[in-house]
XYZ file of C-alpha atoms in Angstrom:
429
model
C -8.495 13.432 28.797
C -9.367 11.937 25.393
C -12.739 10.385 25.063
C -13.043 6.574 25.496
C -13.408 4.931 21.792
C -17.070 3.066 21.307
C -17.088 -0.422 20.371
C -18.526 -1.676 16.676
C -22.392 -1.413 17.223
C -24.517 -4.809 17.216
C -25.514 -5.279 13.498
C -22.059 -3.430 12.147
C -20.328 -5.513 9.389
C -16.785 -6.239 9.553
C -15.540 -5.720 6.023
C -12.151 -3.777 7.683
C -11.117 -7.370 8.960
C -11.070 -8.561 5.680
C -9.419 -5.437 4.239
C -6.521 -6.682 6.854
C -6.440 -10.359 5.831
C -5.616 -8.853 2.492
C -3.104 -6.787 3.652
C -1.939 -9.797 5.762
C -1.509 -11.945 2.890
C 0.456 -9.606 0.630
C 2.910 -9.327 3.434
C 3.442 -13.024 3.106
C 4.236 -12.843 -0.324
C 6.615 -9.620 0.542
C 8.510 -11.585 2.927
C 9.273 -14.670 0.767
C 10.180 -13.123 -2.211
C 12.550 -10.408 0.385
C 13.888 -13.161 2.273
C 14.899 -15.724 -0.703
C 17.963 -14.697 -1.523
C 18.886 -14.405 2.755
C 17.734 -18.332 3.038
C 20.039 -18.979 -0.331
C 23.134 -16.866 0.945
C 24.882 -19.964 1.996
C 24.365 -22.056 -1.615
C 24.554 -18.398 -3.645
C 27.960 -17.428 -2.242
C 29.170 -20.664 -3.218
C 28.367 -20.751 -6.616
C 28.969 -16.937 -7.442
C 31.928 -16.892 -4.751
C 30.692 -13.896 -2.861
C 32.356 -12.760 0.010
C 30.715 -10.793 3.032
C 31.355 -7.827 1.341
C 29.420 -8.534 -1.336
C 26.511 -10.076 -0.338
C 26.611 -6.907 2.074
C 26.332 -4.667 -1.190
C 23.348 -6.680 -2.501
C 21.582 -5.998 0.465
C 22.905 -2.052 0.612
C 21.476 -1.765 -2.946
C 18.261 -3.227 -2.176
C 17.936 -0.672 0.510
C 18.670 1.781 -1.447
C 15.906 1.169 -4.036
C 13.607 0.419 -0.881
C 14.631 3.768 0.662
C 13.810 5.951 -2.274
C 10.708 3.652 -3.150
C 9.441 4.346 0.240
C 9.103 7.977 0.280
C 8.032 7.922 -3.402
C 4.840 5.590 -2.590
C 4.112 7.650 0.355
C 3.103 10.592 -1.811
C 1.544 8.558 -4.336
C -0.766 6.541 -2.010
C -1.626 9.676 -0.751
C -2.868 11.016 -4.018
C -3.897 8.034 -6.010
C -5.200 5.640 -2.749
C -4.255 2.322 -1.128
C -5.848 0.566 -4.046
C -3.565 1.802 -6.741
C -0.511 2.286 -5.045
C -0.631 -1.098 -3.475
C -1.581 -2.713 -7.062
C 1.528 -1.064 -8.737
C 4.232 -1.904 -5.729
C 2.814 -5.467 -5.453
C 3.247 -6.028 -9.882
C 6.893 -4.504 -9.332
C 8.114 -6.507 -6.557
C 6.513 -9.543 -7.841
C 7.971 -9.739 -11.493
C 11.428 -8.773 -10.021
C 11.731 -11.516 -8.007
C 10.530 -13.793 -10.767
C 13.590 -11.752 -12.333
C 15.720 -13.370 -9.937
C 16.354 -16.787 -11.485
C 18.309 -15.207 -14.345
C 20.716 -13.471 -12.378
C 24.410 -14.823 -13.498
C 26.744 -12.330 -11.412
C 26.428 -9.995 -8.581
C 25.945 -7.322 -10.950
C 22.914 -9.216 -12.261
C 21.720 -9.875 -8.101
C 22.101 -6.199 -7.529
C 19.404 -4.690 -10.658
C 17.482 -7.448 -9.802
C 16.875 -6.303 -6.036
C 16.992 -3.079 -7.198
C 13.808 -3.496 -8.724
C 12.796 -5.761 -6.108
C 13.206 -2.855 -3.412
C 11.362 -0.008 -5.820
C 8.439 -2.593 -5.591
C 8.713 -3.557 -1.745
C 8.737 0.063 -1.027
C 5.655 0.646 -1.820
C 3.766 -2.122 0.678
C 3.704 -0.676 4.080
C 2.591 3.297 2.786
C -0.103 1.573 0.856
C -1.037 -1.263 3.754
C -0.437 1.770 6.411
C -2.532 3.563 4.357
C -4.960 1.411 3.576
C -5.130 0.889 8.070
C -6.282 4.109 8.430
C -8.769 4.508 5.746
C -10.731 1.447 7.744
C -10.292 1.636 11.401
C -10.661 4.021 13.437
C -7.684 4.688 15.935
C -8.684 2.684 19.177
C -8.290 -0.525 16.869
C -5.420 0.678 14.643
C -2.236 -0.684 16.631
C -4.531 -4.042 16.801
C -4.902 -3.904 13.079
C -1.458 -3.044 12.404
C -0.138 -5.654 14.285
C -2.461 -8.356 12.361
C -1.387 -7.159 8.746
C 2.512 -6.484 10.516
C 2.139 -10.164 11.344
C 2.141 -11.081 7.684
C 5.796 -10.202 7.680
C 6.760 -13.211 10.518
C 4.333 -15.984 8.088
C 6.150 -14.955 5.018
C 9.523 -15.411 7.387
C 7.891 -18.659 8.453
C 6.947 -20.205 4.933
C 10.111 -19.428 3.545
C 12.316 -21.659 5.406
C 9.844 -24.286 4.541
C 8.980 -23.908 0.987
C 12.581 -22.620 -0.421
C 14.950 -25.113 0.321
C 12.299 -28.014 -0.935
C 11.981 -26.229 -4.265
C 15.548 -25.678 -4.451
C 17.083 -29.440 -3.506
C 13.831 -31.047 -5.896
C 14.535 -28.252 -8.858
C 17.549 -25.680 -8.139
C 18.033 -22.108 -6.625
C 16.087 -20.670 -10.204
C 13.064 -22.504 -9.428
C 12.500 -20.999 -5.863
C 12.001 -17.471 -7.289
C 9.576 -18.760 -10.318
C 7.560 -21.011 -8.592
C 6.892 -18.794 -5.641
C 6.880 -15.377 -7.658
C 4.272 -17.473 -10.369
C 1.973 -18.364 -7.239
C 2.311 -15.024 -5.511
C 0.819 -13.085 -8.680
C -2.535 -15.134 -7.669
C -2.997 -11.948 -5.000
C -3.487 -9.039 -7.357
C -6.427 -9.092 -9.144
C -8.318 -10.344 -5.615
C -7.055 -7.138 -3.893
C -8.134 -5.166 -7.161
C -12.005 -6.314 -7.041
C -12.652 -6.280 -3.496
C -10.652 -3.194 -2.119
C -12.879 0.215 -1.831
C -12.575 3.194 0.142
C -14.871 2.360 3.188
C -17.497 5.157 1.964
C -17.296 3.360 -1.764
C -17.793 -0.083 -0.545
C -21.192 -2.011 -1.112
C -20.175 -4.365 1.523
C -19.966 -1.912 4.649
C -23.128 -0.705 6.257
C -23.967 2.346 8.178
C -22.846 0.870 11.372
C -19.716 0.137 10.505
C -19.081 3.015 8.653
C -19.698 4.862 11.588
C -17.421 2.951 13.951
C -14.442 3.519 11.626
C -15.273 7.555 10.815
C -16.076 8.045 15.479
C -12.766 9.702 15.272
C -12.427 13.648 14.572
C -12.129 14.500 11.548
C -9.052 17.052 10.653
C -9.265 18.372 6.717
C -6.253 19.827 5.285
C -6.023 20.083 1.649
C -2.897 20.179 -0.485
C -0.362 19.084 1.759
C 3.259 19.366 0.347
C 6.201 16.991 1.025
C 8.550 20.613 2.420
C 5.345 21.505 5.094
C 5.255 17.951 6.371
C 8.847 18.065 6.731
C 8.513 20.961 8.354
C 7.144 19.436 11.969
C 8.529 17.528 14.559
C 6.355 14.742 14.706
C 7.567 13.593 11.025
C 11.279 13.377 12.320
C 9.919 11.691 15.382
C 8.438 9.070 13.285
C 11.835 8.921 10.797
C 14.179 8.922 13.867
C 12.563 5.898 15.325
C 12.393 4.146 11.847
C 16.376 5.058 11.230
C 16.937 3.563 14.546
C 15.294 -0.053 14.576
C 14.785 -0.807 11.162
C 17.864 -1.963 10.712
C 17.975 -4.494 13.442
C 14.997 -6.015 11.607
C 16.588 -6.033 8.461
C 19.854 -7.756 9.893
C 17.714 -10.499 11.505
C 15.596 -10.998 8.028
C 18.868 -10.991 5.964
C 22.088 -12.494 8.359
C 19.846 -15.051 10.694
C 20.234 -18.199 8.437
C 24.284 -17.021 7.877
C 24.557 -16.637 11.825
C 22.680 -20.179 12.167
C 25.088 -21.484 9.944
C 28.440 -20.246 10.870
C 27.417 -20.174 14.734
C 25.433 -23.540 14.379
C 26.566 -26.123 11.334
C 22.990 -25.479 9.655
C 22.337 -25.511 6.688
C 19.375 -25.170 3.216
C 18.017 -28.870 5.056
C 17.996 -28.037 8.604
C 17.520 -24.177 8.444
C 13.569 -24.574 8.831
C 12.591 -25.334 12.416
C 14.540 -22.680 14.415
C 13.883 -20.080 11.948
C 9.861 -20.901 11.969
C 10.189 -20.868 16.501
C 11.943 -17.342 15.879
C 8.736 -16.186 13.309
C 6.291 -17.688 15.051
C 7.597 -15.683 18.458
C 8.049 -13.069 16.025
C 4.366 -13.106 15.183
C 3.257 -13.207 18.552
C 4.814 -9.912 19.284
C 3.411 -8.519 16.544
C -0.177 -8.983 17.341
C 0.473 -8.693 21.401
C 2.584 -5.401 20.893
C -0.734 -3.912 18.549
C -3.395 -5.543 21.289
C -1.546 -4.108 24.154
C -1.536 -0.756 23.395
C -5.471 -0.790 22.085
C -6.522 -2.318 25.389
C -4.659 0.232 27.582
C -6.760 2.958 25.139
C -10.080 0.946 25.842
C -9.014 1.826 29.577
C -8.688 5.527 29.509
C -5.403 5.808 28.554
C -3.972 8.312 26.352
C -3.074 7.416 23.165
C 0.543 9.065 24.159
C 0.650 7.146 27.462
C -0.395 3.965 25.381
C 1.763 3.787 22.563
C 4.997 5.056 24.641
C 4.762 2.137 27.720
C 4.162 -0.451 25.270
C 7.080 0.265 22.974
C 9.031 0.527 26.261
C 7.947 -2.657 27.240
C 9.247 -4.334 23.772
C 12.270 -2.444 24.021
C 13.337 -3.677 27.446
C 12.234 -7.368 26.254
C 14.737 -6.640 23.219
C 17.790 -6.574 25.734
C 19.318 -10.370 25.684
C 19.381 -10.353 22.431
C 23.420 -8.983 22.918
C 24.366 -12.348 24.207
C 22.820 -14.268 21.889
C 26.041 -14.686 19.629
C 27.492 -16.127 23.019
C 24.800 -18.651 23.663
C 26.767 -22.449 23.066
C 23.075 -24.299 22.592
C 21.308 -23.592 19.172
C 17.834 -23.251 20.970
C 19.104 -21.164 23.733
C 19.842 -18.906 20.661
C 16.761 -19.020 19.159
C 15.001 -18.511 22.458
C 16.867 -14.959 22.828
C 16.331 -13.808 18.820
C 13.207 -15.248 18.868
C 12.175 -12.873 22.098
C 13.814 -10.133 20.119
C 12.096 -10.421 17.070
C 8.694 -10.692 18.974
C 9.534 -7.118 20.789
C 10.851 -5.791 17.203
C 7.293 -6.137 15.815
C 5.250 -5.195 19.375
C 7.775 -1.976 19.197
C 6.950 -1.755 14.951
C 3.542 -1.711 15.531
C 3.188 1.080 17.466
C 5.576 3.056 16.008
C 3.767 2.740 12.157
C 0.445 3.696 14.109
C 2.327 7.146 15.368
C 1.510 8.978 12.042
C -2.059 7.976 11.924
C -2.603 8.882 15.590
C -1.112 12.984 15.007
C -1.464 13.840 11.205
C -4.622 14.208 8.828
C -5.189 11.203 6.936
C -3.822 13.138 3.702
C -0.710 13.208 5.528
C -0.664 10.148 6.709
C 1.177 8.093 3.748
C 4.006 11.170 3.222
C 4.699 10.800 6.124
C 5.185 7.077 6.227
C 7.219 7.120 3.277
C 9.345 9.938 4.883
C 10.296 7.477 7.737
C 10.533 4.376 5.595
C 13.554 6.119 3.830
C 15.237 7.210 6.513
C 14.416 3.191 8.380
C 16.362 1.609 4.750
C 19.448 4.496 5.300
C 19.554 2.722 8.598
C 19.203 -0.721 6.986
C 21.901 0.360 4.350
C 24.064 1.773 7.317
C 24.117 -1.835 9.185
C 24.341 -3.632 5.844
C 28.105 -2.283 5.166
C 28.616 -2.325 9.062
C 27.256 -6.396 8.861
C 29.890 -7.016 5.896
C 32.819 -4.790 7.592
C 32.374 -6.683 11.046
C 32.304 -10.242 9.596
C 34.669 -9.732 7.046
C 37.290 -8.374 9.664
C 36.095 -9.575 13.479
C 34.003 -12.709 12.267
C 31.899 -12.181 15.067
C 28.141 -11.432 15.338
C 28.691 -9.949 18.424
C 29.302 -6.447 18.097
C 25.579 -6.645 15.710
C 23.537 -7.860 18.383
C 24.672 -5.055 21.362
C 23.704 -2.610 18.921
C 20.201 -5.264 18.121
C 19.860 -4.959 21.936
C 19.989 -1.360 22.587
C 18.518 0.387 19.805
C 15.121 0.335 20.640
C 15.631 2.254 24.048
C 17.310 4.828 21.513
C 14.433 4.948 19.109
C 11.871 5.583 22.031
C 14.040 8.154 23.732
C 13.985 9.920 20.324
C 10.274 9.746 19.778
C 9.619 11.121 23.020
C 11.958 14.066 22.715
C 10.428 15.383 19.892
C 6.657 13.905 20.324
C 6.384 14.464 23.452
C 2.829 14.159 24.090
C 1.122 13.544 20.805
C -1.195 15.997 20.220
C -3.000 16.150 16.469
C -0.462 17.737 14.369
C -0.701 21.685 12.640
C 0.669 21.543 9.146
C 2.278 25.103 8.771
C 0.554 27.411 6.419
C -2.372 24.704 5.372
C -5.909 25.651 6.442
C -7.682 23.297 8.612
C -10.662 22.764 9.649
């Protein structure tokens, strides 16, 4: 039975909830500048003339870049820190999506979000990272959930913001303006994020409420021996499984609105901000849930696993929501959905945190954020093949529907109860 976490101590400060605002409000800016060209498809199609196919290899390509990114900034967040990997991801996605508004051509669109993705892949090793530098793990899920929820604002604020710089200036404008005003972010995060231990604004107290967890040293930890154990494929199993249903909803929900729907750049906004905003609950919910069952005695194993069932079996309407005649109906269904996507996400990113040595922790990440974007890629030319040839979003949302009762069964089989991981052949103490 695993010891009952203690609470923050009367007197603690509570820098770590400002270390998560931060985090919070780079996700923000990573979903507006990932979601742009998603909330344009409709105007960008028509004055590039792209068909499904190609706006499907725009988004493969992306992934791609994102895939690769991801298991690149895993390692170097674990050797550099949250505070320089974050700082170089953020200044890469951020100038390519300013890069954006000279695109003339698909071939343009793709280096663009090639660059784009490199960038992006680096923000959930480094914010994932940067989680388990500063809480301890009775309050991780929790905190994951509040910076995850960053994602569903940033899904929120686009719909809004976009199509009134793009009707008052053009489609070049949306990526300037918002990539100009994103930029703001960096040199806050620079001055005020520290390594707990490093920081002048933490005191004892709270130190000691984030370090109450063992501590597990292993030194040197290579990308082959971490590859090596079960719980790593656990983690990239479960990633490769419902990553892509995210990354369908981010990308084809203002398309399905529109060819399901009539909507279009001026009437987008309001069921895309209910789905976001149910989105966001979920995200924050899925994170609390889990945290309070572990303030109650329960395992972390027994915690994490009922939760993300819980989310998954929430997730299960979502296959008739291409059937649904009444746009709000619809959006009722995704909007559920999304809100069990993120519950289910926020677990899942806590898994390597909870089992591997924090020098592991951001390898590991990256390990299963690749494998999550060859998912993404995977339903990207599945996306473009189904509506190119059915026309139907159907046969997308079954697969939105069951995939998260796939991606638990999966975790369980090969973490089956959790247990802090042994790296093979690394000393540990």
């Amino acid at each position: 039975m695993e010891a009952p976490p203690t609470s923050a101590p009367a007197g603690a400060t509570k820098y770590r909830w400002v270390v998560v605002a931060l985090l919070f409000t780079a996700m923000v800016i990573n979903y507006v500048d990932r979601q742009t060209v998603g909330l344009l498809k409709p105007h960008l199609e028509g004055e590039f003339g792209w068909s499904e196919t190609n706006y499907a290899d725009l988004i493969f390509w992306f992934q791609f870049a994102y895939a690769i990114s991801y298991l690149a900034f895993g390692r170097i967040v674990d050797r550099f820190g949250a505070r320089v990997g974050f700082s170089v991801a953020f200044l890469i996605w951020q100038a390519a999506h300013i890069a954006h508004a000279g695109m003339s051509s698909l071939k343009d669109a793709i280096i663009a979000r090639v660059f784009l993705g490199i960038g992006e892949g680096g923000a959930f090793p480094g914010g994932v990272k940067a989680v388990s530098e500063w809480f301890p793990k009775a309050e991780r899920a929790f905190a994951m959930g509040l910076f995850n929820a960053g994602t569903n604002i940033g899904a929120i604020v686009t719909p809004l913001v976009i199509p009134a710089i793009t009707i008052a200036y053009g489609w070049k404008a949306a990526f300037i303006v918002t990539g100009a005003l994103g930029l703001i972010w960096l040199p806050i995060w620079w001055l005020m994020y520290r390594r707990p231990r490093e920081h002048p604004k933490v005191n004892a107290a709270e130190l000691a409420h984030i370090e109450q967890d063992p501590v597990v040293q292993v030194q040197k930890i290579s990308w082959l021996k971490v590859m090596r154990t079960r719980e790593t494929w656990a983690y990239a199993a479960g990633k490769f499984l419902i990553d892509p249903i995210w990354w369908m909803f981010l990308f084809w929900l203002p398309d399905f609105l529109h060819k399901r729907h009539g909507l279009d750049l001026k009437t987008f906004g309001p069921p895309l901000v209910a789905i976001y905003l149910l989105s966001d609950i979920g995200s924050v919910s899925g994170g609390w849930l889990s945290s309070q069952f572990i303030k109650r005695g329960w395992s972390v194993n027994k915690a994490r696993k009922i939760t993300m069932l819980i989310c998954a079996t929430l997730a299960l309407p979502v296959g008739a929501a291409a059937l649904a005649d009444n746009l709000w109906v619809a959006v009722l269904i995704i909007g559920v959905a999304t809100a069990a996507h993120q519950g289910f996400s926020a677990n899942l990113y806590t898994l390597p945190s909870d089992v591997f040595p924090n020098g592991a922790v951001g390898s590991v990440v990256g390990i299963g954020g690749m494998f999550g974007a060859f998912g993404g890629m995977a339903m990207a030319k599945y996306a473009g093949f189904v509506l190119d040839k059915i026309g139907s979003y159907t046969p997308i949302f079954v697969y939105a529907a069951g995939g998260y009762f796939l991606a638990l069964l999966a975790v369980h089989l090969l973490m089956p109860k959790m247990t802090p991981v042994k790296i093979p052949g690394e000393a540990q103490s």
